[in-house]
Amino acid sequence: MHSVLKKTENQATDHAVHSSAIEGCLEVLTQASRCLDMLDDEDYKASVKPYVTSSIGEHFRHWLDVFQAIYQADMVIDYNKRRRGHAVETSRLIAQSEIAELTDWLMSLSEKELKKTVNLVTEVALSHTQTCFMSSTLEREITFAALHANHHFAMVKVTANLMNKPIEADFGIAPATASFLRGQ
């Protein structure tokens, strides 16, 4: 089983191909794809309430929504756009297709495009609707999307473990935690 906690020869040579931000995103998308390969359709749709309220598919839909908000943005990245109830929540095939499309897009981005200023909108309060508009860079936002996906991977791993489904040991581990563990 592949582990991101141990550096391989391929990882060492791949560093020159893409920026660090792209490389991190591609690693996340690869982990997601491998996770989907380890599950069947019923596992993907199953709920393990009361321990975890969302299915694996719902977690996948959510983190894919964050990437999709960036990928599909015209003038403003709108993180409030959600596809609740979308077929990606129940179809591993659709999730795999979106992962492949995002991978192709990320691999096509230039260093200049990554440094481009982008604008975004997101809600920031629970008690009432309060929206913030701000500026960032494309590089920062794809990095955020990858880290956000990793957070959801941790929840997916809990769900899979509760269903007695094998998931890679390092799935859902944050990059800084992986670096810490490699140093032990």
Tab-separated table of C-alpha atoms in Angstrom, residues 56-121:
chain	number	residue	atom	x	y	z
A	56	ILE	CA	-18.560	9.310	2.574
A	57	GLY	CA	-20.228	10.529	-0.619
A	58	GLU	CA	-21.516	13.651	1.116
A	59	HIS	CA	-18.001	14.410	2.401
A	60	PHE	CA	-16.619	13.889	-1.116
A	61	ARG	CA	-19.280	16.168	-2.602
A	62	HIS	CA	-18.422	18.894	-0.101
A	63	TRP	CA	-14.654	18.975	-0.638
A	64	LEU	CA	-15.177	18.625	-4.393
A	65	ASP	CA	-17.507	21.652	-4.179
A	66	VAL	CA	-14.621	23.716	-2.791
A	67	PHE	CA	-12.357	22.706	-5.681
A	68	GLN	CA	-15.225	23.220	-8.157
A	69	ALA	CA	-15.866	26.742	-6.826
A	70	ILE	CA	-12.276	27.636	-7.720
A	71	TYR	CA	-12.212	25.731	-11.013
A	72	GLN	CA	-15.502	27.152	-12.285
A	73	ALA	CA	-15.037	30.716	-11.018
A	74	ASP	CA	-15.453	33.458	-13.545
A	75	MET	CA	-14.914	36.746	-11.736
A	76	VAL	CA	-15.370	35.616	-8.116
A	77	ILE	CA	-14.793	32.308	-6.330
A	78	ASP	CA	-18.085	31.687	-4.531
A	79	TYR	CA	-17.553	29.243	-1.681
A	80	ASN	CA	-21.244	29.510	-0.780
A	81	LYS	CA	-22.206	27.527	-3.899
A	82	ARG	CA	-22.979	23.993	-2.780
A	83	ARG	CA	-24.408	21.071	-4.698
A	84	ARG	CA	-26.258	19.378	-1.844
A	85	GLY	CA	-28.100	16.351	-3.177
A	86	HIS	CA	-25.964	16.219	-6.358
A	87	ALA	CA	-25.323	12.808	-7.912
A	88	VAL	CA	-21.647	13.017	-6.872
A	89	GLU	CA	-22.877	12.184	-3.342
A	90	THR	CA	-24.064	8.753	-4.466
A	91	SER	CA	-21.859	7.893	-7.441
A	92	ARG	CA	-18.190	7.004	-7.078
A	93	LEU	CA	-17.959	7.124	-10.883
A	94	ILE	CA	-19.012	10.781	-10.954
A	95	ALA	CA	-16.572	11.573	-8.135
A	96	GLN	CA	-13.761	9.857	-10.072
A	97	SER	CA	-14.706	11.840	-13.179
A	98	GLU	CA	-14.557	15.145	-11.278
A	99	ILE	CA	-11.214	14.173	-9.744
A	100	ALA	CA	-9.832	13.428	-13.233
A	101	GLU	CA	-11.132	16.754	-14.579
A	102	LEU	CA	-9.625	18.676	-11.656
A	103	THR	CA	-6.320	16.830	-12.098
A	104	ASP	CA	-6.151	17.835	-15.770
A	105	TRP	CA	-6.977	21.449	-14.890
A	106	LEU	CA	-4.391	21.654	-12.122
A	107	MET	CA	-1.697	20.172	-14.346
A	108	SER	CA	-2.438	22.815	-16.977
A	109	LEU	CA	-1.923	25.790	-14.636
A	110	SER	CA	1.178	27.907	-15.145
A	111	GLU	CA	3.221	29.561	-12.423
A	112	LYS	CA	1.914	32.930	-13.660
A	113	GLU	CA	-1.724	31.753	-13.335
A	114	LEU	CA	-1.055	30.505	-9.784
A	115	LYS	CA	0.197	33.949	-8.722
A	116	LYS	CA	-2.880	35.681	-10.191
A	117	THR	CA	-5.033	37.666	-7.778
A	118	VAL	CA	-8.510	36.221	-7.336
A	119	ASN	CA	-11.540	37.489	-5.459
A	120	LEU	CA	-13.741	35.331	-3.314
A	121	VAL	CA	-16.921	35.414	-1.319
